[in-house]
């Protein structure tokens, strides 16, 4: 039993790599807040993170990838939690339970903050789109395993695409209703659950606002 626990624990090398990745991402986000996502160089970022330029590129392909890392972390955590849901639970119910749990509000706030930064950076916007596309592929892979081959490619792709679209719609709606530039994380969370609820109901609301029903 002890051997199994040890094998599952990350090695010191893996922990050091994660710490370096986190330091670079934190420095990138800090500089993006101060100077804008396109207002600093790789050399400045590496210096702020306490690493060399070469080390930076060992972890991230660009400044935008480092700034957008919180989006990837949020999605990875959501997928990990979804994998832990009971195998016989209806998939959309499982997604609702996953996102309706104790997802970190701090993490959601950073996610919303990075989204707002894309207004000033086409490169960051492209990076965000790449992450969402990657997330959809990961979701397709996970759904294929969870639902089995009998579900078929069309169902898996349509469902994964719909779930990602719900997340994007929730973020856009939260951004549109924000008093400032940053979408409110609580509003984003509520819109996210509401949009997936619409998906679960088949959008069969006959033009009635689900909030009023």
CSV table of C-alpha atoms in Angstrom, one decimal:
chain,number,residue,atom,x,y,z
A,1,UNK,CA,0.0,0.0,0.0
A,2,UNK,CA,2.8,2.4,0.9
A,3,UNK,CA,4.5,1.6,-2.4
A,4,UNK,CA,1.4,2.6,-4.3
A,5,UNK,CA,1.1,5.9,-2.5
A,6,UNK,CA,4.8,6.6,-3.2
A,7,UNK,CA,4.4,5.8,-6.9
A,8,UNK,CA,1.4,8.1,-7.2
A,9,UNK,CA,3.3,11.0,-5.5
A,10,UNK,CA,5.1,13.5,-7.8
A,11,UNK,CA,8.9,13.3,-7.7
A,12,UNK,CA,11.1,16.1,-6.5
A,13,UNK,CA,12.0,16.9,-10.1
A,14,UNK,CA,8.3,17.1,-11.1
A,15,UNK,CA,7.6,19.4,-8.1
A,16,UNK,CA,10.5,21.6,-9.1
A,17,UNK,CA,9.3,21.8,-12.6
A,18,UNK,CA,5.8,22.7,-11.5
A,19,UNK,CA,7.2,25.4,-9.2
A,20,UNK,CA,9.2,26.9,-12.0
A,21,UNK,CA,6.2,26.9,-14.3
A,22,UNK,CA,4.1,28.5,-11.7
A,23,UNK,CA,6.7,31.2,-11.0
A,24,UNK,CA,6.9,32.1,-14.7
A,25,UNK,CA,3.2,32.2,-15.1
A,26,UNK,CA,2.8,34.3,-12.0
A,27,UNK,CA,5.4,36.7,-13.2
A,28,UNK,CA,3.8,36.9,-16.6
A,29,UNK,CA,0.4,37.7,-15.1
A,30,UNK,CA,1.9,40.4,-12.8
A,31,UNK,CA,3.7,42.1,-15.7
A,32,UNK,CA,0.6,41.9,-17.8
A,33,UNK,CA,-1.3,43.7,-15.1
A,34,UNK,CA,1.3,46.4,-14.8
A,35,UNK,CA,2.3,46.9,-18.5
A,36,UNK,CA,-0.3,45.1,-20.6
A,37,UNK,CA,0.0,41.7,-22.1
A,38,UNK,CA,2.2,43.0,-24.9
A,39,UNK,CA,4.1,45.6,-23.0
A,40,UNK,CA,7.2,43.5,-21.9
A,41,UNK,CA,9.8,41.2,-23.4
A,42,UNK,CA,10.7,37.6,-22.8
A,43,UNK,CA,13.9,38.8,-21.1
A,44,UNK,CA,12.0,41.0,-18.7
A,45,UNK,CA,9.7,38.2,-17.9
A,46,UNK,CA,12.5,35.7,-17.4
A,47,UNK,CA,14.3,38.2,-15.1
A,48,UNK,CA,11.1,38.8,-13.1
A,49,UNK,CA,10.6,35.0,-12.7
A,50,UNK,CA,14.2,34.5,-11.7
A,51,UNK,CA,15.0,32.1,-14.7
A,52,UNK,CA,17.0,32.3,-17.8
A,53,UNK,CA,15.6,33.1,-21.2
A,54,UNK,CA,16.4,29.5,-22.2
A,55,UNK,CA,14.5,28.1,-19.2
A,56,UNK,CA,11.5,30.2,-20.1
A,57,UNK,CA,11.3,28.7,-23.6
A,58,UNK,CA,11.7,25.2,-22.0
A,59,UNK,CA,8.3,25.8,-20.3
A,60,UNK,CA,6.4,28.2,-22.6
A,61,UNK,CA,6.5,28.9,-26.3
A,62,UNK,CA,5.5,32.6,-25.9
A,63,UNK,CA,4.6,35.3,-23.4
A,64,UNK,CA,1.0,34.8,-24.3
A,65,UNK,CA,1.1,31.1,-23.3
A,66,UNK,CA,2.5,32.1,-19.9
A,67,UNK,CA,-0.1,34.7,-19.3
A,68,UNK,CA,-2.9,32.4,-20.4
A,69,UNK,CA,-1.7,29.5,-18.2
A,70,UNK,CA,-4.6,30.1,-15.7
A,71,UNK,CA,-7.1,29.2,-18.4
A,72,UNK,CA,-5.3,25.9,-19.0
A,73,UNK,CA,-5.2,25.2,-15.3
A,74,UNK,CA,-8.9,25.9,-14.8
A,75,UNK,CA,-9.8,23.6,-17.7
A,76,UNK,CA,-7.4,20.8,-16.5
A,77,UNK,CA,-8.9,20.9,-13.0
A,78,UNK,CA,-12.5,20.8,-14.4
A,79,UNK,CA,-11.6,17.8,-16.5
A,80,UNK,CA,-10.0,16.1,-13.6
A,81,UNK,CA,-13.0,16.5,-11.5
A,82,UNK,CA,-15.3,15.3,-14.3
A,83,UNK,CA,-13.2,12.1,-14.5
A,84,UNK,CA,-14.0,11.5,-10.8
A,85,UNK,CA,-17.8,11.6,-11.2
A,86,UNK,CA,-19.7,8.2,-11.2
A,87,UNK,CA,-19.4,6.4,-14.5
A,88,UNK,CA,-23.2,5.8,-14.6
A,89,UNK,CA,-24.1,9.5,-14.0
A,90,UNK,CA,-25.7,11.2,-17.0
A,91,UNK,CA,-22.9,13.2,-18.6
A,92,UNK,CA,-24.5,16.6,-18.5
A,93,UNK,CA,-25.5,16.1,-14.9
A,94,UNK,CA,-21.9,15.1,-14.2
A,95,UNK,CA,-20.7,18.4,-15.8
A,96,UNK,CA,-23.2,20.4,-13.8
A,97,UNK,CA,-22.1,18.7,-10.6
A,98,UNK,CA,-18.4,19.3,-11.5
A,99,UNK,CA,-18.8,23.0,-12.2
A,100,UNK,CA,-21.4,23.5,-9.4
A,101,UNK,CA,-18.9,22.4,-6.8
A,102,UNK,CA,-16.3,24.3,-4.9
A,103,UNK,CA,-14.4,25.5,-8.0
A,104,UNK,CA,-11.9,28.1,-6.8
A,105,UNK,CA,-13.3,31.6,-7.0
A,106,UNK,CA,-9.8,33.0,-7.0
A,107,UNK,CA,-9.0,30.9,-10.0
A,108,UNK,CA,-12.2,32.0,-11.8
A,109,UNK,CA,-11.3,35.6,-11.1
A,110,UNK,CA,-8.0,35.2,-12.8
A,111,UNK,CA,-9.7,33.4,-15.7
A,112,UNK,CA,-12.0,36.4,-16.1
A,113,UNK,CA,-9.0,38.8,-15.8
A,114,UNK,CA,-7.1,37.1,-18.5
A,115,UNK,CA,-10.2,37.1,-20.8
A,116,UNK,CA,-10.4,40.9,-20.4
A,117,UNK,CA,-6.8,41.3,-21.4
A,118,UNK,CA,-7.5,39.8,-24.8
A,119,UNK,CA,-9.2,43.1,-25.8
A,120,UNK,CA,-5.7,44.7,-25.9
A,121,UNK,CA,-3.8,41.7,-27.4
A,122,UNK,CA,-4.7,39.9,-30.6
A,123,UNK,CA,-1.9,37.4,-29.8
A,124,UNK,CA,-3.4,36.6,-26.4
A,125,UNK,CA,-6.8,36.3,-28.0
A,126,UNK,CA,-5.4,33.7,-30.4
A,127,UNK,CA,-3.7,31.9,-27.6
A,128,UNK,CA,-7.0,31.7,-25.7
A,129,UNK,CA,-8.8,30.3,-28.7
A,130,UNK,CA,-6.0,27.7,-29.1
A,131,UNK,CA,-6.6,26.7,-25.5
A,132,UNK,CA,-10.3,26.3,-26.0
A,133,UNK,CA,-9.7,24.2,-29.1
A,134,UNK,CA,-7.3,22.0,-27.2
A,135,UNK,CA,-9.8,21.8,-24.4
A,136,UNK,CA,-12.5,20.6,-26.8
A,137,UNK,CA,-10.2,17.9,-28.1
A,138,UNK,CA,-9.4,16.7,-24.5
A,139,UNK,CA,-13.1,16.7,-23.8
A,140,UNK,CA,-13.8,14.6,-26.8
A,141,UNK,CA,-11.2,12.1,-25.8
A,142,UNK,CA,-12.6,12.0,-22.2
A,143,UNK,CA,-16.2,11.6,-23.5
A,144,UNK,CA,-15.2,8.8,-25.8
A,145,UNK,CA,-13.8,6.9,-22.8
A,146,UNK,CA,-16.7,7.7,-20.5
A,147,UNK,CA,-19.5,7.0,-23.0
A,148,UNK,CA,-17.9,4.2,-24.9
A,149,UNK,CA,-17.5,3.7,-28.6
A,150,UNK,CA,-21.2,3.0,-29.1
A,151,UNK,CA,-21.9,6.7,-28.5
A,152,UNK,CA,-20.4,7.5,-31.9
A,153,UNK,CA,-18.1,10.3,-33.1
A,154,UNK,CA,-20.9,12.7,-34.0
A,155,UNK,CA,-22.5,12.6,-30.5
A,156,UNK,CA,-19.1,13.1,-28.8
A,157,UNK,CA,-18.0,15.9,-31.0
A,158,UNK,CA,-21.4,17.7,-30.8
A,159,UNK,CA,-21.5,17.4,-27.0
A,160,UNK,CA,-17.9,18.5,-26.5
A,161,UNK,CA,-18.4,21.5,-28.9
A,162,UNK,CA,-21.7,22.4,-27.1
A,163,UNK,CA,-20.1,22.4,-23.7
A,164,UNK,CA,-17.2,24.5,-24.8
A,165,UNK,CA,-19.6,26.9,-26.5
A,166,UNK,CA,-21.6,27.2,-23.2
A,167,UNK,CA,-18.4,28.2,-21.4
A,168,UNK,CA,-17.6,30.8,-24.0
A,169,UNK,CA,-21.1,32.2,-24.0
A,170,UNK,CA,-21.0,32.4,-20.2
A,171,UNK,CA,-17.8,34.4,-20.3
A,172,UNK,CA,-19.0,36.8,-23.0
A,173,UNK,CA,-22.3,37.4,-21.2
A,174,UNK,CA,-20.4,38.1,-17.9
A,175,UNK,CA,-18.1,40.4,-19.7
A,176,UNK,CA,-21.0,42.3,-21.4
A,177,UNK,CA,-22.7,42.9,-18.1
A,178,UNK,CA,-19.5,43.9,-16.2
A,179,UNK,CA,-19.3,47.4,-14.8
A,180,UNK,CA,-15.6,47.5,-15.5
A,181,UNK,CA,-13.5,45.6,-18.0
A,182,UNK,CA,-13.2,42.4,-16.0
A,183,UNK,CA,-16.1,39.9,-16.1
A,184,UNK,CA,-17.3,39.2,-12.5
A,185,UNK,CA,-16.2,35.7,-11.5
A,186,UNK,CA,-19.5,34.9,-9.7
A,187,UNK,CA,-21.5,36.1,-12.7
A,188,UNK,CA,-19.4,33.9,-15.0
A,189,UNK,CA,-20.0,30.9,-12.7
A,190,UNK,CA,-23.7,31.5,-12.6
A,191,UNK,CA,-23.9,32.0,-16.4
A,192,UNK,CA,-21.9,28.9,-16.9
A,193,UNK,CA,-24.3,26.7,-14.8
A,194,UNK,CA,-27.3,28.4,-16.5
A,195,UNK,CA,-26.0,27.8,-20.0
A,196,UNK,CA,-25.3,24.1,-19.3
A,197,UNK,CA,-28.7,23.9,-17.8
A,198,UNK,CA,-30.1,25.1,-21.1
A,199,UNK,CA,-28.1,22.5,-22.8
A,200,UNK,CA,-29.5,19.8,-20.5
A,201,UNK,CA,-33.1,21.0,-21.2
A,202,UNK,CA,-32.4,20.9,-24.9
A,203,UNK,CA,-33.0,24.7,-25.1
A,204,UNK,CA,-36.6,23.8,-25.1
A,205,UNK,CA,-37.9,26.9,-23.3
A,206,UNK,CA,-40.0,28.5,-26.1
A,207,UNK,CA,-38.5,31.9,-25.7
A,208,UNK,CA,-39.0,32.0,-22.0
A,209,UNK,CA,-36.1,33.3,-19.9
A,210,UNK,CA,-35.1,30.3,-17.7
A,211,UNK,CA,-34.6,32.7,-14.8
A,212,UNK,CA,-38.3,33.5,-14.9
A,213,UNK,CA,-39.5,29.9,-15.0
